[in-house]
Amino acid sequence: QVQLVESGGGLVQAGGSLRLSCAASGRTFSSYTMGWFRQAPGKEREFVAAIRRIGAYLYSADYADSVKGRFTISRDAAKNTVYLQMNSLKPEDTAVYYCAARDGTITVLTTEYDYWGQGTQVTVSS
């Protein structure tokens, strides 16, 4: 049974940092694209970042314009875990953050991801 379990969310003041983790189980995701999405109240789920292995020690990553320079996605293949380091947080980053996986190249489309976690709440106060 495939599971993606997010953790690390919480309440933080604007300008602060959080690191989200997504632990994958049930299969090896080393060749999968792993992504982070978020959904704020009343809004559609949106792409945040994604990462995919393209070589033995090489990874390709993509970011939404709204988080470039502030967020960093990374993965630990040995732990089957992907991380999202979020710095310089803003109130508009407040959302439920979801981890997702797909057997394919990086895409921003939520419909193209095969597996999803249950989400973790991130709240940024002003």
mmCIF file with all atom_site columns, C-alpha atoms in Angstrom:
data_model
loop_
_atom_site.group_PDB
_atom_site.id
_atom_site.type_symbol
_atom_site.label_atom_id
_atom_site.label_alt_id
_atom_site.label_comp_id
_atom_site.label_asym_id
_atom_site.label_entity_id
_atom_site.label_seq_id
_atom_site.pdbx_PDB_ins_code
_atom_site.Cartn_x
_atom_site.Cartn_y
_atom_site.Cartn_z
_atom_site.occupancy
_atom_site.B_iso_or_equiv
_atom_site.pdbx_formal_charge
_atom_site.auth_seq_id
_atom_site.auth_comp_id
_atom_site.auth_asym_id
_atom_site.auth_atom_id
_atom_site.pdbx_PDB_model_num
ATOM 1   C CA . GLN A 1 1   ? 0.000   0.000  0.000   1.00 0.00 ? 1   GLN A CA 1
ATOM 2   C CA . VAL A 1 2   ? 1.495   3.279  -1.119  1.00 0.00 ? 2   VAL A CA 1
ATOM 3   C CA . GLN A 1 3   ? 1.501   6.053  1.445   1.00 0.00 ? 3   GLN A CA 1
ATOM 4   C CA . LEU A 1 4   ? 2.809   9.608  1.480   1.00 0.00 ? 4   LEU A CA 1
ATOM 5   C CA . VAL A 1 5   ? 2.859   11.163 4.931   1.00 0.00 ? 5   VAL A CA 1
ATOM 6   C CA . GLU A 1 6   ? 3.613   14.857 5.381   1.00 0.00 ? 6   GLU A CA 1
ATOM 7   C CA . SER A 1 7   ? 4.887   16.446 8.559   1.00 0.00 ? 7   SER A CA 1
ATOM 8   C CA . GLY A 1 8   ? 6.488   19.669 9.732   1.00 0.00 ? 8   GLY A CA 1
ATOM 9   C CA . GLY A 1 9   ? 3.653   22.115 9.320   1.00 0.00 ? 9   GLY A CA 1
ATOM 10  C CA . GLY A 1 10  ? 2.711   24.617 11.979  1.00 0.00 ? 10  GLY A CA 1
ATOM 11  C CA . LEU A 1 11  ? 2.282   28.246 12.923  1.00 0.00 ? 11  LEU A CA 1
ATOM 12  C CA . VAL A 1 12  ? 5.119   30.660 12.187  1.00 0.00 ? 12  VAL A CA 1
ATOM 13  C CA . GLN A 1 13  ? 5.521   34.419 12.037  1.00 0.00 ? 13  GLN A CA 1
ATOM 14  C CA . ALA A 1 14  ? 6.139   36.189 8.766   1.00 0.00 ? 14  ALA A CA 1
ATOM 15  C CA . GLY A 1 15  ? 9.802   36.022 7.857   1.00 0.00 ? 15  GLY A CA 1
ATOM 16  C CA . GLY A 1 16  ? 10.237  32.716 9.621   1.00 0.00 ? 16  GLY A CA 1
ATOM 17  C CA . SER A 1 17  ? 11.076  29.260 8.316   1.00 0.00 ? 17  SER A CA 1
ATOM 18  C CA . LEU A 1 18  ? 9.634   25.773 8.297   1.00 0.00 ? 18  LEU A CA 1
ATOM 19  C CA . ARG A 1 19  ? 10.778  22.482 6.821   1.00 0.00 ? 19  ARG A CA 1
ATOM 20  C CA . LEU A 1 20  ? 8.174   20.066 5.573   1.00 0.00 ? 20  LEU A CA 1
ATOM 21  C CA . SER A 1 21  ? 8.893   16.377 5.166   1.00 0.00 ? 21  SER A CA 1
ATOM 22  C CA . CYS A 1 22  ? 7.133   13.749 3.100   1.00 0.00 ? 22  CYS A CA 1
ATOM 23  C CA . ALA A 1 23  ? 7.886   10.139 3.924   1.00 0.00 ? 23  ALA A CA 1
ATOM 24  C CA . ALA A 1 24  ? 6.967   7.670  1.196   1.00 0.00 ? 24  ALA A CA 1
ATOM 25  C CA . SER A 1 25  ? 6.292   3.999  1.752   1.00 0.00 ? 25  SER A CA 1
ATOM 26  C CA . GLY A 1 26  ? 4.880   1.059  -0.115  1.00 0.00 ? 26  GLY A CA 1
ATOM 27  C CA . ARG A 1 27  ? 7.246   1.319  -3.032  1.00 0.00 ? 27  ARG A CA 1
ATOM 28  C CA . THR A 1 28  ? 10.482  2.978  -4.091  1.00 0.00 ? 28  THR A CA 1
ATOM 29  C CA . PHE A 1 29  ? 9.993   6.426  -5.514  1.00 0.00 ? 29  PHE A CA 1
ATOM 30  C CA . SER A 1 30  ? 13.577  6.977  -6.637  1.00 0.00 ? 30  SER A CA 1
ATOM 31  C CA . SER A 1 31  ? 12.573  7.340  -10.289 1.00 0.00 ? 31  SER A CA 1
ATOM 32  C CA . TYR A 1 32  ? 9.380   9.262  -9.566  1.00 0.00 ? 32  TYR A CA 1
ATOM 33  C CA . THR A 1 33  ? 8.792   12.961 -9.687  1.00 0.00 ? 33  THR A CA 1
ATOM 34  C CA . MET A 1 34  ? 7.994   14.165 -6.158  1.00 0.00 ? 34  MET A CA 1
ATOM 35  C CA . GLY A 1 35  ? 6.076   17.377 -5.806  1.00 0.00 ? 35  GLY A CA 1
ATOM 36  C CA . TRP A 1 36  ? 4.655   19.792 -3.284  1.00 0.00 ? 36  TRP A CA 1
ATOM 37  C CA . PHE A 1 37  ? 1.333   21.531 -3.801  1.00 0.00 ? 37  PHE A CA 1
ATOM 38  C CA . ARG A 1 38  ? -0.719  23.802 -1.573  1.00 0.00 ? 38  ARG A CA 1
ATOM 39  C CA . GLN A 1 39  ? -4.319  24.799 -1.198  1.00 0.00 ? 39  GLN A CA 1
ATOM 40  C CA . ALA A 1 40  ? -5.506  27.901 0.594   1.00 0.00 ? 40  ALA A CA 1
ATOM 41  C CA . PRO A 1 41  ? -9.118  28.270 1.771   1.00 0.00 ? 41  PRO A CA 1
ATOM 42  C CA . GLY A 1 42  ? -11.419 29.005 -1.133  1.00 0.00 ? 42  GLY A CA 1
ATOM 43  C CA . LYS A 1 43  ? -8.677  28.498 -3.706  1.00 0.00 ? 43  LYS A CA 1
ATOM 44  C CA . GLU A 1 44  ? -7.655  25.716 -6.028  1.00 0.00 ? 44  GLU A CA 1
ATOM 45  C CA . ARG A 1 45  ? -4.723  23.474 -5.275  1.00 0.00 ? 45  ARG A CA 1
ATOM 46  C CA . GLU A 1 46  ? -1.586  24.926 -6.819  1.00 0.00 ? 46  GLU A CA 1
ATOM 47  C CA . PHE A 1 47  ? 1.890   23.737 -7.685  1.00 0.00 ? 47  PHE A CA 1
ATOM 48  C CA . VAL A 1 48  ? 4.715   24.769 -5.367  1.00 0.00 ? 48  VAL A CA 1
ATOM 49  C CA . ALA A 1 49  ? 7.781   22.719 -6.304  1.00 0.00 ? 49  ALA A CA 1
ATOM 50  C CA . ALA A 1 50  ? 8.846   19.372 -7.723  1.00 0.00 ? 50  ALA A CA 1
ATOM 51  C CA . ILE A 1 51  ? 12.005  17.327 -8.040  1.00 0.00 ? 51  ILE A CA 1
ATOM 52  C CA . ARG A 1 52  ? 13.076  14.411 -10.178 1.00 0.00 ? 52  ARG A CA 1
ATOM 53  C CA . ARG A 1 53  ? 16.261  12.386 -10.393 1.00 0.00 ? 53  ARG A CA 1
ATOM 54  C CA . ILE A 1 54  ? 17.928  12.716 -13.798 1.00 0.00 ? 54  ILE A CA 1
ATOM 55  C CA . GLY A 1 55  ? 21.196  10.933 -13.037 1.00 0.00 ? 55  GLY A CA 1
ATOM 56  C CA . ALA A 1 56  ? 23.014  8.980  -10.397 1.00 0.00 ? 56  ALA A CA 1
ATOM 57  C CA . TYR A 1 57  ? 23.501  12.094 -8.283  1.00 0.00 ? 57  TYR A CA 1
ATOM 58  C CA . LEU A 1 58  ? 21.723  14.686 -10.360 1.00 0.00 ? 58  LEU A CA 1
ATOM 59  C CA . TYR A 1 59  ? 18.291  16.131 -9.745  1.00 0.00 ? 59  TYR A CA 1
ATOM 60  C CA . SER A 1 60  ? 16.102  18.514 -11.652 1.00 0.00 ? 60  SER A CA 1
ATOM 61  C CA . ALA A 1 61  ? 13.792  20.847 -9.753  1.00 0.00 ? 61  ALA A CA 1
ATOM 62  C CA . ASP A 1 62  ? 11.124  23.346 -10.644 1.00 0.00 ? 62  ASP A CA 1
ATOM 63  C CA . TYR A 1 63  ? 9.410   26.009 -8.568  1.00 0.00 ? 63  TYR A CA 1
ATOM 64  C CA . ALA A 1 64  ? 6.368   28.219 -8.766  1.00 0.00 ? 64  ALA A CA 1
ATOM 65  C CA . ASP A 1 65  ? 7.346   31.840 -9.380  1.00 0.00 ? 65  ASP A CA 1
ATOM 66  C CA . SER A 1 66  ? 5.772   32.825 -6.059  1.00 0.00 ? 66  SER A CA 1
ATOM 67  C CA . VAL A 1 67  ? 8.263   30.715 -4.063  1.00 0.00 ? 67  VAL A CA 1
ATOM 68  C CA . LYS A 1 68  ? 11.441  30.934 -6.147  1.00 0.00 ? 68  LYS A CA 1
ATOM 69  C CA . GLY A 1 69  ? 14.373  32.057 -4.049  1.00 0.00 ? 69  GLY A CA 1
ATOM 70  C CA . ARG A 1 70  ? 12.539  31.300 -0.796  1.00 0.00 ? 70  ARG A CA 1
ATOM 71  C CA . PHE A 1 71  ? 11.680  27.592 -0.962  1.00 0.00 ? 71  PHE A CA 1
ATOM 72  C CA . THR A 1 72  ? 14.003  24.674 -1.676  1.00 0.00 ? 72  THR A CA 1
ATOM 73  C CA . ILE A 1 73  ? 12.925  21.138 -2.497  1.00 0.00 ? 73  ILE A CA 1
ATOM 74  C CA . SER A 1 74  ? 15.240  18.209 -1.860  1.00 0.00 ? 74  SER A CA 1
ATOM 75  C CA . ARG A 1 75  ? 15.066  14.471 -1.435  1.00 0.00 ? 75  ARG A CA 1
ATOM 76  C CA . ASP A 1 76  ? 16.844  11.714 0.421   1.00 0.00 ? 76  ASP A CA 1
ATOM 77  C CA . ALA A 1 77  ? 16.617  8.601  -1.698  1.00 0.00 ? 77  ALA A CA 1
ATOM 78  C CA . ALA A 1 78  ? 17.852  6.338  1.076   1.00 0.00 ? 78  ALA A CA 1
ATOM 79  C CA . LYS A 1 79  ? 15.027  7.487  3.322   1.00 0.00 ? 79  LYS A CA 1
ATOM 80  C CA . ASN A 1 80  ? 12.449  7.677  0.527   1.00 0.00 ? 80  ASN A CA 1
ATOM 81  C CA . THR A 1 81  ? 11.724  11.177 1.796   1.00 0.00 ? 81  THR A CA 1
ATOM 82  C CA . VAL A 1 82  ? 11.312  14.558 0.141   1.00 0.00 ? 82  VAL A CA 1
ATOM 83  C CA . TYR A 1 83  ? 11.653  17.888 1.911   1.00 0.00 ? 83  TYR A CA 1
ATOM 84  C CA . LEU A 1 84  ? 10.488  21.436 1.373   1.00 0.00 ? 84  LEU A CA 1
ATOM 85  C CA . GLN A 1 85  ? 12.566  24.070 3.136   1.00 0.00 ? 85  GLN A CA 1
ATOM 86  C CA . MET A 1 86  ? 10.521  27.247 3.351   1.00 0.00 ? 86  MET A CA 1
ATOM 87  C CA . ASN A 1 87  ? 12.267  30.492 4.263   1.00 0.00 ? 87  ASN A CA 1
ATOM 88  C CA . SER A 1 88  ? 11.107  34.109 4.397   1.00 0.00 ? 88  SER A CA 1
ATOM 89  C CA . LEU A 1 89  ? 7.548   32.937 4.824   1.00 0.00 ? 89  LEU A CA 1
ATOM 90  C CA . LYS A 1 90  ? 4.713   35.323 4.030   1.00 0.00 ? 90  LYS A CA 1
ATOM 91  C CA . PRO A 1 91  ? 1.088   35.327 5.176   1.00 0.00 ? 91  PRO A CA 1
ATOM 92  C CA . GLU A 1 92  ? 0.075   34.424 1.608   1.00 0.00 ? 92  GLU A CA 1
ATOM 93  C CA . ASP A 1 93  ? 1.971   31.141 2.010   1.00 0.00 ? 93  ASP A CA 1
ATOM 94  C CA . THR A 1 94  ? -0.709  30.016 4.465   1.00 0.00 ? 94  THR A CA 1
ATOM 95  C CA . ALA A 1 95  ? -2.272  26.832 3.117   1.00 0.00 ? 95  ALA A CA 1
ATOM 96  C CA . VAL A 1 96  ? -2.498  23.094 3.471   1.00 0.00 ? 96  VAL A CA 1
ATOM 97  C CA . TYR A 1 97  ? 0.609   21.652 1.846   1.00 0.00 ? 97  TYR A CA 1
ATOM 98  C CA . TYR A 1 98  ? 0.392   18.337 0.037   1.00 0.00 ? 98  TYR A CA 1
ATOM 99  C CA . CYS A 1 99  ? 3.060   15.934 -1.116  1.00 0.00 ? 99  CYS A CA 1
ATOM 100 C CA . ALA A 1 100 ? 2.492   14.098 -4.390  1.00 0.00 ? 100 ALA A CA 1
ATOM 101 C CA . ALA A 1 101 ? 4.246   11.595 -6.623  1.00 0.00 ? 101 ALA A CA 1
ATOM 102 C CA . ARG A 1 102 ? 4.042   10.677 -10.273 1.00 0.00 ? 102 ARG A CA 1
ATOM 103 C CA . ASP A 1 103 ? 5.804   8.224  -12.538 1.00 0.00 ? 103 ASP A CA 1
ATOM 104 C CA . GLY A 1 104 ? 6.905   10.747 -15.107 1.00 0.00 ? 104 GLY A CA 1
ATOM 105 C CA . THR A 1 105 ? 8.563   14.082 -15.707 1.00 0.00 ? 105 THR A CA 1
ATOM 106 C CA . ILE A 1 106 ? 7.940   17.207 -13.685 1.00 0.00 ? 106 ILE A CA 1
ATOM 107 C CA . THR A 1 107 ? 4.589   18.836 -14.297 1.00 0.00 ? 107 THR A CA 1
ATOM 108 C CA . VAL A 1 108 ? 2.589   21.501 -12.477 1.00 0.00 ? 108 VAL A CA 1
ATOM 109 C CA . LEU A 1 109 ? -0.711  19.767 -13.209 1.00 0.00 ? 109 LEU A CA 1
ATOM 110 C CA . THR A 1 110 ? -2.347  18.227 -10.148 1.00 0.00 ? 110 THR A CA 1
ATOM 111 C CA . THR A 1 111 ? -4.244  15.746 -12.325 1.00 0.00 ? 111 THR A CA 1
ATOM 112 C CA . GLU A 1 112 ? -0.982  14.179 -13.498 1.00 0.00 ? 112 GLU A CA 1
ATOM 113 C CA . TYR A 1 113 ? 0.096   12.992 -10.044 1.00 0.00 ? 113 TYR A CA 1
ATOM 114 C CA . ASP A 1 114 ? -0.694  9.429  -9.023  1.00 0.00 ? 114 ASP A CA 1
ATOM 115 C CA . TYR A 1 115 ? -0.267  9.540  -5.258  1.00 0.00 ? 115 TYR A CA 1
ATOM 116 C CA . TRP A 1 116 ? -1.103  12.162 -2.641  1.00 0.00 ? 116 TRP A CA 1
ATOM 117 C CA . GLY A 1 117 ? -0.545  12.677 1.049   1.00 0.00 ? 117 GLY A CA 1
ATOM 118 C CA . GLN A 1 118 ? -3.150  13.882 3.502   1.00 0.00 ? 118 GLN A CA 1
ATOM 119 C CA . GLY A 1 119 ? -1.645  17.360 3.821   1.00 0.00 ? 119 GLY A CA 1
ATOM 120 C CA . THR A 1 120 ? -0.094  19.439 6.576   1.00 0.00 ? 120 THR A CA 1
ATOM 121 C CA . GLN A 1 121 ? -1.261  22.897 7.626   1.00 0.00 ? 121 GLN A CA 1
ATOM 122 C CA . VAL A 1 122 ? 1.106   25.844 7.373   1.00 0.00 ? 122 VAL A CA 1
ATOM 123 C CA . THR A 1 123 ? -0.060  29.115 8.903   1.00 0.00 ? 123 THR A CA 1
ATOM 124 C CA . VAL A 1 124 ? 1.988   32.299 8.611   1.00 0.00 ? 124 VAL A CA 1
ATOM 125 C CA . SER A 1 125 ? 0.943   35.157 10.860  1.00 0.00 ? 125 SER A CA 1
ATOM 126 C CA . SER A 1 126 ? 1.635   38.784 9.998   1.00 0.00 ? 126 SER A CA 1
#
